Structures are given as structure tokens and as C-alpha cells.
PDB file of C-alpha atoms in Angstrom:
ATOM      1  CA  MET A   1      -2.904  22.427 -31.380  1.00 57.00           C
ATOM      2  CA  THR A   2      -4.691  23.431 -28.175  1.00 60.00           C
ATOM      3  CA  THR A   3      -8.472  23.189 -28.347  1.00 63.00           C
ATOM      4  CA  GLN A   4     -10.462  24.699 -25.524  1.00 64.00           C
ATOM      5  CA  ALA A   5     -13.716  23.427 -23.956  1.00 62.00           C
ATOM      6  CA  ASP A   6     -15.846  25.654 -26.222  1.00 69.00           C
ATOM      7  CA  GLY A   7     -14.127  24.216 -29.325  1.00 75.00           C
ATOM      8  CA  ALA A   8     -12.125  27.380 -29.965  1.00 83.00           C
ATOM      9  CA  LYS A   9      -8.480  26.909 -30.832  1.00 93.00           C
ATOM     10  CA  ARG A  10      -5.491  28.954 -29.653  1.00 95.00           C
ATOM     11  CA  TRP A  11      -3.603  30.998 -32.175  1.00 97.00           C
ATOM     12  CA  LEU A  12      -0.359  32.994 -32.142  1.00 97.00           C
ATOM     13  CA  ALA A  13      -0.363  36.238 -34.130  1.00 97.00           C
ATOM     14  CA  GLN A  14       2.936  37.962 -34.943  1.00 96.00           C
ATOM     15  CA  VAL A  15       2.266  41.553 -35.916  1.00 97.00           C
ATOM     16  CA  TYR A  16       4.818  43.890 -37.523  1.00 96.00           C
ATOM     17  CA  VAL A  17       3.983  47.591 -37.453  1.00 96.00           C
ATOM     18  CA  SER A  18       6.284  49.957 -39.322  1.00 95.00           C
ATOM     19  CA  LEU A  19       6.200  53.580 -40.351  1.00 95.00           C
ATOM     20  CA  LYS A  20       5.138  54.335 -43.914  1.00 95.00           C
ATOM     21  CA  PRO A  21       8.168  55.181 -46.095  1.00 93.00           C
ATOM     22  CA  ALA A  22       7.238  58.848 -46.417  1.00 94.00           C
ATOM     23  CA  VAL A  23       7.086  59.340 -42.651  1.00 95.00           C
ATOM     24  CA  ASN A  24      10.186  60.661 -40.896  1.00 95.00           C
ATOM     25  CA  ASP A  25      11.704  58.304 -38.360  1.00 96.00           C
ATOM     26  CA  PRO A  26      13.658  60.280 -35.747  1.00 96.00           C
ATOM     27  CA  GLN A  27      14.070  57.128 -33.672  1.00 96.00           C
ATOM     28  CA  GLY A  28      15.604  55.366 -36.656  1.00 97.00           C
ATOM     29  CA  LEU A  29      17.974  58.272 -37.222  1.00 97.00           C
ATOM     30  CA  ALA A  30      19.009  58.184 -33.567  1.00 97.00           C
ATOM     31  CA  VAL A  31      19.736  54.448 -33.757  1.00 97.00           C
ATOM     32  CA  ARG A  32      21.702  54.933 -36.973  1.00 97.00           C
ATOM     33  CA  ASP A  33      23.784  57.708 -35.391  1.00 97.00           C
ATOM     34  CA  GLY A  34      24.387  55.498 -32.372  1.00 97.00           C
ATOM     35  CA  LEU A  35      25.580  52.681 -34.621  1.00 97.00           C
ATOM     36  CA  HIS A  36      27.880  55.100 -36.449  1.00 97.00           C
ATOM     37  CA  MET A  37      29.346  56.234 -33.131  1.00 97.00           C
ATOM     38  CA  LEU A  38      30.046  52.595 -32.304  1.00 97.00           C
ATOM     39  CA  GLY A  39      31.890  52.202 -35.579  1.00 97.00           C
ATOM     40  CA  TYR A  40      29.212  50.609 -37.758  1.00 98.00           C
ATOM     41  CA  ASP A  41      29.601  53.138 -40.567  1.00 97.00           C
ATOM     42  CA  GLU A  42      28.343  50.657 -43.144  1.00 97.00           C
ATOM     43  CA  VAL A  43      24.782  51.166 -41.943  1.00 97.00           C
ATOM     44  CA  ASP A  44      23.032  53.746 -44.078  1.00 95.00           C
ATOM     45  CA  GLY A  45      19.397  53.439 -43.001  1.00 96.00           C
ATOM     46  CA  VAL A  46      17.475  52.336 -39.922  1.00 97.00           C
ATOM     47  CA  ARG A  47      13.698  52.223 -39.466  1.00 97.00           C
ATOM     48  CA  VAL A  48      12.198  51.355 -36.108  1.00 97.00           C
ATOM     49  CA  GLY A  49       8.775  49.748 -35.726  1.00 97.00           C
ATOM     50  CA  LYS A  50       6.800  47.513 -33.352  1.00 96.00           C
ATOM     51  CA  TYR A  51       6.742  43.746 -33.175  1.00 96.00           C
ATOM     52  CA  LEU A  52       3.791  42.357 -31.227  1.00 96.00           C
ATOM     53  CA  THR A  53       2.897  38.786 -30.417  1.00 96.00           C
ATOM     54  CA  LEU A  54      -0.692  38.026 -29.440  1.00 97.00           C
ATOM     55  CA  THR A  55      -2.257  34.792 -28.267  1.00 97.00           C
ATOM     56  CA  LEU A  56      -5.959  34.511 -28.937  1.00 97.00           C
ATOM     57  CA  SER A  57      -8.662  31.922 -29.341  1.00 96.00           C
ATOM     58  CA  ALA A  58     -10.797  31.535 -32.431  1.00 96.00           C
ATOM     59  CA  PRO A  59     -12.708  28.697 -34.067  1.00 95.00           C
ATOM     60  CA  ASP A  60     -10.477  28.727 -37.164  1.00 95.00           C
ATOM     61  CA  GLN A  61      -7.532  30.499 -38.772  1.00 96.00           C
ATOM     62  CA  ALA A  62      -9.601  32.709 -41.073  1.00 97.00           C
ATOM     63  CA  THR A  63     -11.555  34.066 -38.119  1.00 97.00           C
ATOM     64  CA  ALA A  64      -8.355  34.645 -36.154  1.00 97.00           C
ATOM     65  CA  GLU A  65      -6.829  36.511 -39.096  1.00 98.00           C
ATOM     66  CA  ALA A  66      -9.922  38.663 -39.577  1.00 98.00           C
ATOM     67  CA  ARG A  67      -9.963  39.580 -35.895  1.00 98.00           C
ATOM     68  CA  VAL A  68      -6.235  40.412 -35.853  1.00 98.00           C
ATOM     69  CA  ALA A  69      -6.685  42.630 -38.924  1.00 98.00           C
ATOM     70  CA  ALA A  70      -9.492  44.456 -37.142  1.00 97.00           C
ATOM     71  CA  MET A  71      -7.316  44.871 -34.025  1.00 98.00           C
ATOM     72  CA  CYS A  72      -4.557  46.358 -36.187  1.00 97.00           C
ATOM     73  CA  GLU A  73      -6.961  48.790 -37.828  1.00 96.00           C
ATOM     74  CA  GLN A  74      -8.499  49.857 -34.505  1.00 96.00           C
ATOM     75  CA  LEU A  75      -5.608  49.908 -32.076  1.00 97.00           C
ATOM     76  CA  LEU A  76      -2.286  48.303 -32.937  1.00 97.00           C
ATOM     77  CA  ALA A  77      -1.364  50.488 -35.936  1.00 96.00           C
ATOM     78  CA  ASN A  78      -1.960  54.151 -36.622  1.00 95.00           C
ATOM     79  CA  PRO A  79      -3.422  54.067 -40.146  1.00 92.00           C
ATOM     80  CA  VAL A  80      -2.231  57.607 -40.905  1.00 94.00           C
ATOM     81  CA  MET A  81       1.484  56.958 -40.358  1.00 94.00           C
ATOM     82  CA  GLU A  82       1.899  53.231 -40.039  1.00 96.00           C
ATOM     83  CA  ARG A  83       1.270  50.084 -41.971  1.00 95.00           C
ATOM     84  CA  TYR A  84       1.088  46.587 -40.584  1.00 97.00           C
ATOM     85  CA  GLU A  85       1.590  43.000 -41.528  1.00 96.00           C
ATOM     86  CA  PHE A  86       0.915  39.867 -39.524  1.00 97.00           C
ATOM     87  CA  GLN A  87       1.153  36.108 -39.499  1.00 97.00           C
ATOM     88  CA  VAL A  88      -1.234  33.824 -37.631  1.00 97.00           C
ATOM     89  CA  SER A  89      -0.182  30.315 -36.703  1.00 96.00           C
ATOM     90  CA  GLU A  90      -1.444  27.650 -34.384  1.00 94.00           C
ATOM     91  CA  ALA A  91      -0.279  28.197 -30.826  1.00 91.00           C
ATOM     92  CA  ASP A  92       0.949  24.800 -29.644  1.00 76.00           C
ATOM     93  CA  GLY A  93       0.367  24.576 -25.944  1.00 56.00           C
ATOM     94  CA  GLU A  94       2.742  27.248 -24.680  1.00 49.00           C
ATOM     95  CA  ALA A  95       2.716  30.047 -27.293  1.00 46.00           C
ATOM     96  CA  GLN A  96       6.046  30.124 -29.179  1.00 50.00           C
ATOM     97  CA  PRO A  97       6.722  33.708 -30.312  1.00 52.00           C
ATOM     98  CA  ARG A  98       9.717  34.411 -32.581  1.00 56.00           C
ATOM     99  CA  GLY A  99      13.059  33.507 -31.047  1.00 45.00           C
ATOM    100  CA  GLU A 100      11.557  31.222 -28.412  1.00 39.00           C
ATOM    101  CA  GLY A 101      13.186  27.904 -27.384  1.00 35.00           C
TER     102      GLY A 101
ATOM    103  CA  MET S   1      21.537  42.976 -56.075  1.00 57.00           C
ATOM    104  CA  THR S   2      23.196  46.430 -55.757  1.00 60.00           C
ATOM    105  CA  THR S   3      26.974  46.366 -55.795  1.00 63.00           C
ATOM    106  CA  GLN S   4      28.783  49.544 -54.887  1.00 64.00           C
ATOM    107  CA  ALA S   5      32.019  50.917 -56.382  1.00 62.00           C
ATOM    108  CA  ASP S   6      34.131  49.316 -53.618  1.00 69.00           C
ATOM    109  CA  GLY S   7      32.582  45.897 -54.368  1.00 75.00           C
ATOM    110  CA  ALA S   8      30.482  45.900 -51.206  1.00 83.00           C
ATOM    111  CA  LYS S   9      26.880  44.778 -51.601  1.00 93.00           C
ATOM    112  CA  ARG S  10      23.759  46.229 -49.993  1.00 95.00           C
ATOM    113  CA  TRP S  11      21.876  44.149 -47.506  1.00 97.00           C
ATOM    114  CA  LEU S  12      18.565  44.483 -45.683  1.00 97.00           C
ATOM    115  CA  ALA S  13      18.494  43.271 -42.075  1.00 97.00           C
ATOM    116  CA  GLN S  14      15.154  42.714 -40.328  1.00 96.00           C
ATOM    117  CA  VAL S  15      15.698  42.601 -36.588  1.00 97.00           C
ATOM    118  CA  TYR S  16      13.095  41.432 -34.042  1.00 96.00           C
ATOM    119  CA  VAL S  17      13.764  42.366 -30.437  1.00 96.00           C
ATOM    120  CA  SER S  18      11.432  40.967 -27.799  1.00 95.00           C
ATOM    121  CA  LEU S  19      11.382  40.783 -24.039  1.00 95.00           C
ATOM    122  CA  LYS S  20      12.540  37.532 -22.474  1.00 95.00           C
ATOM    123  CA  PRO S  21       9.563  35.464 -21.262  1.00 93.00           C
ATOM    124  CA  ALA S  22      10.341  35.996 -17.573  1.00 94.00           C
ATOM    125  CA  VAL S  23      10.318  39.780 -17.944  1.00 95.00           C
ATOM    126  CA  ASN S  24       7.105  41.663 -17.164  1.00 95.00           C
ATOM    127  CA  ASP S  25       5.599  43.533 -20.082  1.00 96.00           C
ATOM    128  CA  PRO S  26       3.458  46.425 -18.822  1.00 96.00           C
ATOM    129  CA  GLN S  27       3.115  47.713 -22.370  1.00 96.00           C
ATOM    130  CA  GLY S  28       1.777  44.352 -23.477  1.00 97.00           C
ATOM    131  CA  LEU S  29      -0.703  44.341 -20.606  1.00 97.00           C
ATOM    132  CA  ALA S  30      -1.874  47.830 -21.555  1.00 97.00           C
ATOM    133  CA  VAL S  31      -2.406  46.776 -25.171  1.00 97.00           C
ATOM    134  CA  ARG S  32      -4.289  43.672 -24.059  1.00 97.00           C
ATOM    135  CA  ASP S  33      -6.551  45.729 -21.791  1.00 97.00           C
ATOM    136  CA  GLY S  34      -7.145  48.157 -24.641  1.00 97.00           C
ATOM    137  CA  LEU S  35      -8.132  45.286 -26.910  1.00 97.00           C
ATOM    138  CA  HIS S  36     -10.486  43.935 -24.240  1.00 97.00           C
ATOM    139  CA  MET S  37     -12.105  47.354 -23.931  1.00 97.00           C
ATOM    140  CA  LEU S  38     -12.670  47.319 -27.685  1.00 97.00           C
ATOM    141  CA  GLY S  39     -14.374  43.950 -27.395  1.00 97.00           C
ATOM    142  CA  TYR S  40     -11.553  41.603 -28.354  1.00 98.00           C
ATOM    143  CA  ASP S  41     -11.954  39.423 -25.278  1.00 97.00           C
ATOM    144  CA  GLU S  42     -10.498  36.397 -27.061  1.00 97.00           C
ATOM    145  CA  VAL S  43      -7.008  37.858 -26.709  1.00 97.00           C
ATOM    146  CA  ASP S  44      -5.311  36.424 -23.645  1.00 95.00           C
ATOM    147  CA  GLY S  45      -1.704  37.550 -24.072  1.00 95.00           C
ATOM    148  CA  VAL S  46       0.160  40.405 -25.760  1.00 97.00           C
ATOM    149  CA  ARG S  47       3.924  40.996 -25.833  1.00 97.00           C
ATOM    150  CA  VAL S  48       5.329  44.142 -27.379  1.00 97.00           C
ATOM    151  CA  GLY S  49       8.817  44.304 -28.914  1.00 97.00           C
ATOM    152  CA  LYS S  50      10.803  46.207 -31.528  1.00 96.00           C
ATOM    153  CA  TYR S  51      11.031  45.551 -35.235  1.00 96.00           C
ATOM    154  CA  LEU S  52      13.966  47.279 -36.925  1.00 97.00           C
ATOM    155  CA  THR S  53      14.992  47.308 -40.559  1.00 96.00           C
ATOM    156  CA  LEU S  54      18.575  48.248 -41.382  1.00 97.00           C
ATOM    157  CA  THR S  55      20.229  48.743 -44.740  1.00 97.00           C
ATOM    158  CA  LEU S  56      23.965  48.197 -44.729  1.00 97.00           C
ATOM    159  CA  SER S  57      26.791  47.347 -47.049  1.00 96.00           C
ATOM    160  CA  ALA S  58      29.053  44.353 -46.660  1.00 96.00           C
ATOM    161  CA  PRO S  59      31.142  42.215 -48.977  1.00 95.00           C
ATOM    162  CA  ASP S  60      29.046  39.100 -48.334  1.00 95.00           C
ATOM    163  CA  GLN S  61      26.074  37.791 -46.364  1.00 96.00           C
ATOM    164  CA  ALA S  62      28.127  36.147 -43.622  1.00 97.00           C
ATOM    165  CA  THR S  63      29.908  39.422 -42.893  1.00 97.00           C
ATOM    166  CA  ALA S  64      26.614  41.314 -42.889  1.00 97.00           C
ATOM    167  CA  GLU S  65      25.114  38.782 -40.470  1.00 98.00           C
ATOM    168  CA  ALA S  66      28.126  38.943 -38.153  1.00 98.00           C
ATOM    169  CA  ARG S  67      27.989  42.737 -38.088  1.00 98.00           C
ATOM    170  CA  VAL S  68      24.224  42.797 -37.417  1.00 98.00           C
ATOM    171  CA  ALA S  69      24.689  40.312 -34.562  1.00 98.00           C
ATOM    172  CA  ALA S  70      27.349  42.587 -33.074  1.00 97.00           C
ATOM    173  CA  MET S  71      25.038  45.614 -33.445  1.00 98.00           C
ATOM    174  CA  CYS S  72      22.297  43.716 -31.610  1.00 97.00           C
ATOM    175  CA  GLU S  73      24.640  42.773 -28.796  1.00 96.00           C
ATOM    176  CA  GLN S  74      26.018  46.320 -28.446  1.00 96.00           C
ATOM    177  CA  LEU S  75      23.030  48.562 -29.042  1.00 97.00           C
ATOM    178  CA  LEU S  76      19.833  47.200 -30.529  1.00 97.00           C
ATOM    179  CA  ALA S  77      18.923  44.731 -27.761  1.00 96.00           C
ATOM    180  CA  ASN S  78      19.366  44.915 -24.010  1.00 95.00           C
ATOM    181  CA  PRO S  79      20.968  41.534 -23.257  1.00 92.00           C
ATOM    182  CA  VAL S  80      19.640  41.516 -19.688  1.00 94.00           C
ATOM    183  CA  MET S  81      15.954  41.745 -20.569  1.00 94.00           C
ATOM    184  CA  GLU S  82      15.681  41.212 -24.287  1.00 96.00           C
ATOM    185  CA  ARG S  83      16.524  38.637 -26.899  1.00 95.00           C
ATOM    186  CA  TYR S  84      16.806  39.231 -30.602  1.00 97.00           C
ATOM    187  CA  GLU S  85      16.512  37.479 -33.903  1.00 96.00           C
ATOM    188  CA  PHE S  86      17.255  38.768 -37.384  1.00 97.00           C
ATOM    189  CA  GLN S  87      17.182  37.936 -41.052  1.00 97.00           C
ATOM    190  CA  VAL S  88      19.599  39.364 -43.609  1.00 97.00           C
ATOM    191  CA  SER S  89      18.672  39.432 -47.270  1.00 96.00           C
ATOM    192  CA  GLU S  90      19.947  41.158 -50.355  1.00 94.00           C
ATOM    193  CA  ALA S  91      18.646  44.698 -50.654  1.00 91.00           C
ATOM    194  CA  ASP S  92      17.551  45.004 -54.284  1.00 76.00           C
ATOM    195  CA  GLY S  93      17.977  48.624 -55.302  1.00 56.00           C
ATOM    196  CA  GLU S  94      15.430  50.315 -53.084  1.00 49.00           C
ATOM    197  CA  ALA S  95      15.457  48.413 -49.749  1.00 46.00           C
ATOM    198  CA  GLN S  96      12.208  46.435 -49.368  1.00 50.00           C
ATOM    199  CA  PRO S  97      11.413  46.110 -45.658  1.00 52.00           C
ATOM    200  CA  ARG S  98       8.468  43.912 -44.571  1.00 56.00           C
ATOM    201  CA  GLY S  99       5.107  45.083 -45.930  1.00 46.00           C
ATOM    202  CA  GLU S 100       6.613  47.173 -48.695  1.00 39.00           C
ATOM    203  CA  GLY S 101       5.022  47.371 -52.186  1.00 34.00           C
TER     204      GLY S 101
END
């Protein structure tokens, strides 16, 4: 756990933003058609969303989570068409987003 | 678990595609600057990637995983700049991507 001079800790937030089920997903349809053209006919549905990793400092996990939720509401997700989900974990030294190392 | 007439089962694949660490992420920088403008100065790094959910049929999980890996290599991720990670789980009836219900 990295603790900075001001006592704040570093956190890694993994945010998943996806379209609400009722919203059309032309990008998903395009990917599905592309997969079909490549011979992956077994795929019947594709939905495309955003995966963001943020590194931030906060005194504790609850504060970090509250701030990330506010960031999602204000900027990272469009509340009309999208929904979001996130996980906050301690960033050990070098942040380790998904798939790292 | 939904089993189709031909004995194939339905699977849900959650795919996370992110830029390799050495690759610049202008989109991530733009999001970070946006967050700073909104007063979230505690954010020091943002990386933006793709989060895809696929529903597919396959006789078993290993086959589904092998096929999803091949789809990532061929279409879903750009092997030069991106890396990917995925999870395959049984799709119960209505597929339940992350954040559903």
C-alpha cells in the first residue's frame, strides 16, 4: 500500500460502463457481424462498453469509492443510456490494472 | 444453464481490452483533464479500454474459452497496442452481463 506524505493512500479503480439493455448497440452489432464473417457463427450477441482504470489518492477506501461513484455520475457514464459498475482496490506501488504482469 | 437442441450450451464472455502500458492514451488523458476540471484533482492516471460482453454457444467451457481467445486475437483486440483478458461463465437463460439486475 502506498501512503503519500499527506497520509492519503493510492487506490486503483476499475470502472465498467455498459449500455442499458434497452439501448441499441450498433457497435455491438458491427462486432457480431465481423465475428460471423470470420466464421464465429456461434456468437449471438455482442455488447460493447468502456473499461476504465483510474489511479487516485484518498484517505480510505470508502472515500475513494464515493469519489469514483461521483465521477461516474458526472462524467464517466451517461446516466440516460449507460450504467456503470466499479471496483476499488489498493494500488500497490505501480498501479496494477486488469491483465497487468 | 441453457442447453440448446444440438446439445450446445450458452455462455457469457466478458472481455476486457486495454492498451499496453507503453502505449500513449490520449483518451485517458482527456478524461483525466475533464475530471480535474470538475474538481477531482486526486486522480493522477486514467486509462480507457473496451469492455465487451458476448453470448455464444459451445459444447463446454474449454471450447468457449478457446473460441473467445481466438476472437480476441483476430478481431476484438489489436495485438500490437492492446492486451486482453476475459472470463467465460454459464449464461443462465437471459445473459447477465456485469451490472445487470
